[in-house]
Protein backbone atom coordinates (compact mmCIF):
# COMPACT_ATOMS: atom_id res chain seq x y z
CA GLY A 1 39.77 -116.77 -257.25
CA THR A 2 41.52 -118.87 -254.35
CA GLY A 3 41.03 -116.89 -252.03
CA ALA A 4 38.64 -117.57 -249.89
CA PRO A 5 39.63 -122.44 -250.07
CA ARG A 6 43.39 -120.46 -248.61
CA ALA A 7 41.64 -119.41 -246.25
CA ALA A 8 39.83 -121.72 -244.83
CA GLN A 9 42.49 -123.89 -245.35
CA GLN A 10 44.33 -122.07 -242.95
CA VAL A 11 41.88 -122.62 -240.78
CA GLN A 12 42.41 -125.63 -240.50
CA ARG A 13 45.61 -125.09 -240.05
CA VAL A 14 45.83 -123.12 -236.81
CA GLU A 15 42.51 -125.75 -235.66
CA ALA A 16 45.09 -128.36 -236.17
CA VAL A 17 47.93 -126.57 -234.41
CA ARG A 18 45.15 -125.99 -231.07
CA ASP A 19 44.37 -128.81 -231.25
CA THR A 20 48.10 -130.01 -230.60
CA LEU A 21 48.86 -128.67 -227.99
CA ARG A 22 45.45 -128.70 -226.06
CA ASP A 23 46.49 -132.90 -226.77
CA PHE A 24 49.49 -132.42 -224.67
CA GLY A 25 48.33 -129.47 -222.61
CA ALA A 26 50.14 -126.95 -223.43
CA ILE A 27 48.22 -124.24 -223.92
CA GLU A 28 47.39 -123.45 -220.28
CA ALA A 29 51.00 -124.94 -219.33
CA ALA A 30 51.69 -121.64 -217.16
CA GLY A 31 52.55 -123.53 -214.50
CA ALA A 32 54.37 -126.42 -215.68
CA THR A 33 57.79 -125.71 -214.99
CA ASP A 34 56.61 -125.89 -211.22
CA ASP A 35 55.86 -128.94 -212.17
CA VAL A 36 58.38 -130.40 -213.63
CA MET A 37 60.83 -128.48 -210.63
CA SER A 38 58.56 -130.44 -208.59
CA SER A 39 59.23 -133.92 -210.56
CA LEU A 40 62.62 -133.10 -210.64
CA LEU A 41 63.22 -132.68 -206.63
CA LYS A 42 60.54 -135.44 -206.32
CA LYS A 43 62.81 -138.38 -208.16
CA ARG A 44 66.37 -137.54 -207.25
CA GLY A 45 65.25 -136.69 -203.92
CA ASP A 46 63.21 -140.10 -204.01
CA ALA A 47 66.15 -141.96 -205.12
CA VAL A 48 68.77 -140.81 -202.82
CA ASN A 49 66.42 -142.00 -200.25
CA LYS A 50 66.18 -144.65 -201.23
CA TYR A 51 70.20 -145.87 -201.52
CA SER A 52 71.29 -144.58 -198.92
CA THR A 53 68.40 -146.85 -196.90
CA VAL A 54 69.64 -148.92 -198.85
CA LYS A 55 73.40 -148.60 -197.92
CA LYS A 56 72.44 -147.77 -193.85
CA GLU A 57 69.97 -151.11 -193.10
CA ILE A 58 73.46 -153.43 -194.48
CA VAL A 59 75.34 -151.04 -191.89
CA ASN A 60 72.81 -152.16 -188.87
CA LYS A 61 73.20 -155.68 -190.56
CA LEU A 62 76.97 -156.37 -189.78
CA SER A 63 77.75 -153.74 -187.52
CA ASP A 64 77.99 -156.87 -184.70
CA ARG A 65 80.91 -157.66 -186.81
CA GLY A 66 83.55 -156.99 -185.55
CA ASP A 67 85.60 -154.19 -185.66
CA MET A 68 86.60 -153.45 -190.22
CA PRO A 69 90.49 -154.29 -191.84
CA VAL A 70 91.00 -151.13 -193.39
CA TYR A 71 93.99 -151.45 -194.81
CA ASN A 72 93.51 -149.71 -198.49
CA THR A 73 91.88 -147.10 -196.12
CA LEU A 74 95.19 -146.77 -194.35
CA GLN A 75 98.15 -146.50 -196.92
CA SER A 76 96.52 -143.67 -198.78
CA ILE A 77 96.06 -141.87 -195.88
CA ARG A 78 99.74 -142.18 -194.90
CA GLU A 79 100.85 -140.66 -199.19
CA GLU A 80 97.52 -138.15 -198.89
CA ILE A 81 100.29 -137.31 -195.51
CA LYS A 82 103.77 -137.62 -197.09
CA SER A 83 102.28 -135.55 -200.05
CA LEU A 84 100.86 -132.18 -198.20
CA LYS A 85 104.18 -131.87 -196.42
CA GLU A 86 106.35 -132.67 -199.45
CA LEU A 87 104.69 -129.58 -200.37
CA LYS A 88 106.66 -127.05 -197.13
CA THR A 89 103.71 -124.62 -196.38
CA GLY A 90 102.00 -123.47 -192.78
CA ASN A 91 98.83 -123.67 -195.00
CA VAL A 92 98.25 -128.06 -194.81
CA LYS A 93 99.47 -127.82 -191.10
CA PRO A 94 95.42 -128.68 -189.78
CA ALA A 95 94.57 -130.35 -193.65
CA ILE A 96 97.27 -132.78 -192.66
CA ALA A 97 96.11 -132.78 -188.51
CA LEU A 98 92.65 -134.18 -190.29
CA LEU A 99 94.07 -136.50 -192.18
CA LYS A 100 96.36 -137.74 -188.59
CA ASP A 101 93.81 -137.42 -186.70
CA PHE A 102 91.10 -139.34 -188.76
CA LYS A 103 93.22 -142.04 -189.21
CA LYS A 104 93.72 -142.21 -185.53
CA SER A 105 89.36 -142.16 -185.62
CA VAL A 106 88.74 -145.99 -188.45
CA THR A 107 91.64 -147.74 -186.87
CA ASN A 108 89.80 -150.79 -184.62
CA GLN A 109 86.72 -149.29 -185.05
CA GLY A 110 83.55 -151.68 -186.77
CA ILE A 111 81.71 -150.40 -190.10
CA GLU A 112 78.39 -148.30 -188.11
CA ASN A 113 81.80 -145.99 -186.86
CA ILE A 114 83.45 -145.98 -189.43
CA GLU A 115 80.57 -144.39 -192.03
CA ILE A 116 79.55 -142.15 -189.32
CA LEU A 117 83.29 -140.84 -189.36
CA ARG A 118 83.77 -141.24 -193.19
CA LYS A 119 80.61 -138.88 -193.32
CA GLN A 120 82.07 -136.75 -190.34
CA LEU A 121 85.46 -135.95 -192.83
CA GLY A 122 83.48 -134.89 -195.22
CA GLU A 123 81.15 -131.76 -193.51
CA GLU A 124 85.06 -131.13 -191.89
CA PHE A 125 86.71 -130.63 -195.25
CA LYS A 126 83.35 -127.96 -195.93
CA SER A 127 85.11 -126.08 -193.40
CA GLN A 128 86.38 -122.11 -193.79
CA ASP A 129 89.85 -124.06 -192.02
CA TYR A 130 90.80 -125.41 -194.98
CA ALA A 131 89.59 -123.53 -197.49
CA SER A 132 92.72 -122.50 -198.37
CA VAL A 133 94.16 -125.40 -199.96
CA ARG A 134 90.66 -126.90 -200.73
CA GLY A 135 91.33 -127.79 -203.78
CA THR A 136 94.80 -129.55 -202.57
CA MET A 137 92.54 -131.45 -199.90
CA ASP A 138 89.17 -132.46 -202.57
CA LYS A 139 92.05 -134.46 -204.35
CA SER A 140 93.14 -135.92 -201.03
CA VAL A 141 89.99 -136.77 -199.33
CA ASN A 142 87.94 -138.00 -202.65
CA LYS A 143 91.18 -140.86 -202.72
CA ILE A 144 90.98 -141.96 -199.11
CA TYR A 145 87.35 -141.74 -200.10
CA ARG A 146 87.66 -144.27 -202.59
CA SER A 147 90.05 -146.28 -200.57
CA LEU A 148 87.41 -146.46 -197.78
CA LYS A 149 85.07 -147.59 -199.94
CA LYS A 150 86.53 -150.48 -200.97
CA ASP A 151 87.28 -151.84 -197.48
CA ILE A 152 84.40 -150.60 -196.97
CA GLY A 153 82.47 -153.69 -199.55
CA GLY A 154 86.06 -155.96 -198.86
CA PHE A 155 84.21 -156.32 -194.88
CA VAL A 156 80.64 -156.62 -196.71
CA LYS A 157 81.71 -159.21 -198.95
CA GLU A 158 83.15 -161.19 -196.37
CA VAL A 159 80.82 -160.74 -193.38
CA GLY A 160 77.53 -160.47 -195.35
CA ASP A 161 75.63 -162.25 -197.99
CA ARG A 162 76.06 -162.52 -201.18
CA LYS A 163 72.61 -161.05 -202.09
CA ASP A 164 74.11 -157.83 -199.20
CA PHE A 165 77.70 -157.14 -201.47
CA VAL A 166 75.30 -156.92 -204.87
CA LYS A 167 72.86 -154.11 -203.46
CA TRP A 168 75.51 -152.48 -201.05
CA GLU A 169 77.38 -152.01 -204.86
CA VAL A 170 74.06 -150.94 -206.90
CA ALA A 171 73.21 -148.63 -204.65
CA ASN A 172 76.69 -147.23 -204.20
CA LYS A 173 76.65 -147.24 -208.92
CA ARG A 174 73.53 -145.43 -207.72
CA LEU A 175 74.12 -142.77 -205.79
CA SER A 176 77.31 -142.22 -206.99
CA ASN A 177 75.64 -141.20 -211.28
CA MET A 178 73.34 -139.14 -209.60
CA MET A 179 76.65 -137.17 -208.29
CA GLY A 180 78.22 -137.00 -211.43
CA ASP A 181 74.60 -135.87 -212.73
CA LEU A 182 75.74 -132.41 -210.12
CA LYS A 183 79.09 -131.65 -212.54
CA ASN A 184 76.32 -130.52 -214.94
CA SER A 185 76.92 -127.10 -213.64
CA THR A 186 73.13 -125.60 -214.74
CA LEU A 187 70.77 -129.50 -213.29
CA LYS A 188 73.26 -128.48 -209.48
CA SER A 189 72.51 -124.78 -209.75
CA THR A 190 68.42 -126.12 -210.84
CA LEU A 191 68.76 -128.27 -207.51
CA ALA A 192 70.48 -125.73 -205.19
CA LYS A 193 67.46 -122.95 -205.83
CA GLY A 194 64.33 -125.52 -206.88
CA GLU A 195 62.04 -124.90 -204.61
CA ALA A 196 62.50 -120.52 -205.82
CA THR A 197 63.53 -120.23 -208.93
CA PRO A 198 61.36 -122.76 -211.92
CA GLU A 199 63.31 -120.75 -214.46
CA LEU A 200 66.38 -122.24 -213.45
CA VAL A 201 64.57 -125.08 -215.50
CA ASN A 202 63.93 -123.13 -218.01
CA ARG A 203 67.61 -123.01 -219.04
CA MET A 204 67.17 -126.54 -218.88
CA LEU A 205 64.46 -127.01 -221.25
CA PHE A 206 65.22 -124.97 -223.67
CA SER A 207 69.06 -126.02 -223.71
CA GLN A 208 70.89 -125.06 -226.59
CA LYS A 209 73.24 -127.70 -225.06
CA PRO A 210 72.09 -131.91 -226.12
CA SER A 211 73.24 -133.21 -222.64
CA GLU A 212 71.63 -130.76 -220.21
CA ILE A 213 68.57 -131.56 -222.05
CA LYS A 214 68.97 -135.56 -221.68
CA THR A 215 70.32 -134.45 -217.62
CA LEU A 216 67.17 -133.77 -217.50
CA TYR A 217 64.65 -135.57 -218.70
CA LYS A 218 66.55 -138.82 -217.04
CA ASN A 219 65.92 -136.79 -213.83
CA LEU A 220 62.24 -136.50 -214.10
CA THR A 221 58.91 -138.75 -213.66
CA PRO A 222 57.67 -139.72 -216.51
CA LYS A 223 54.57 -137.05 -215.56
CA GLY A 224 57.43 -134.37 -214.84
CA ARG A 225 58.70 -135.95 -218.64
CA ASP A 226 54.46 -134.71 -219.78
CA ASN A 227 54.73 -131.93 -217.98
CA ALA A 228 58.36 -130.51 -219.57
CA ARG A 229 56.94 -131.38 -222.66
CA SER A 230 53.64 -129.11 -221.97
CA ALA A 231 56.00 -126.35 -221.48
CA ILE A 232 57.96 -126.53 -224.60
CA LEU A 233 54.96 -126.69 -226.45
CA HIS A 234 53.82 -123.98 -223.93
CA GLN A 235 56.33 -121.42 -225.34
CA ALA A 236 56.31 -122.65 -228.63
CA TYR A 237 52.89 -120.80 -229.09
CA GLN A 238 53.28 -118.14 -226.95
CA LYS A 239 55.89 -117.59 -229.71
CA SER A 240 53.75 -117.99 -231.96
CA GLY A 241 51.43 -114.80 -231.27
CA GLY A 242 50.13 -116.95 -228.73
CA ALA A 243 45.84 -116.68 -228.50
CA GLU A 244 45.68 -113.54 -230.78
CA GLY A 245 47.65 -113.57 -233.07
CA MET A 246 49.32 -117.78 -233.75
CA THR A 247 50.26 -118.97 -237.06
CA PRO A 248 50.72 -122.21 -237.69
CA GLU A 249 54.56 -120.69 -239.83
CA LYS A 250 55.05 -119.16 -236.27
CA PHE A 251 54.74 -122.68 -235.45
C-alpha cells in the first residue's frame, strides 16, 4: 500500500522543519531572549549616549557666547503660574514656588547653565513634594520644556554654525522619538527591569499587538533581530513537540 511511502514523506517533512530551525539557530535557542534583551539595552543605550553627546558638545561649544534669551520660556512660566494660582488650592503652592525659582534662575544665564537648570527642574519635579499635583505639574513642565527647547534652538541657530543647528535638531528628534517609544508600557517595563527579567521580552516577542512587535524590532540591532527570530522559532519548535514529538502539522 501507500503506508511506507507516506511514512517516508513524513520523515522528510520532519527533517525539512528541523533544517529550517537549524538554519535560524532555533533548536538550541533557549537563551535567545537573553540575547534579545542585551541587544535591546545596548542599541537604546548607544543611541541615547550618541545623541546626548552631540547636544553636550554643542552646549560646550556655545557656552562662551553670552547670555541666552529665554523669552518664550519666561512667557510659558508666567502662564503656568497664573493657571496654578487660579486653582486656589494650597496643594499647588510648592509647584508655584518651584516655577518662580526656575524663572529667576534661567534669567541672564548662558546656555550651559540653562541646560543644567533644565535637568534640575525635571529631577526636582519627580520629588514626592509634588506627588499630589503630579498630573497638573506634568502638563506645566512639558509646556515650559517645549518653550525652552524653542529658545535653545533659536540661540544655537543664531550664534552657532549652520551645522550646529542641524545636528541639534536631529539629536532632539531622535531622543524625542525614543521617549515616544516608552508610551508602549510593555517596552517601558522591559527596559526598566531588563537586566533581570527577559520574560518581559517574551511578552513583546509573542505579543498579539503588531505595534509592540514593530517597536521591539526597530529597537534591536541586526544581531538582536536574528536572536528574536530564533527565539520565536524555538518556541514554535517546543510547542509542536520539541525533540521527541515535533510534527510538521503542529509546527
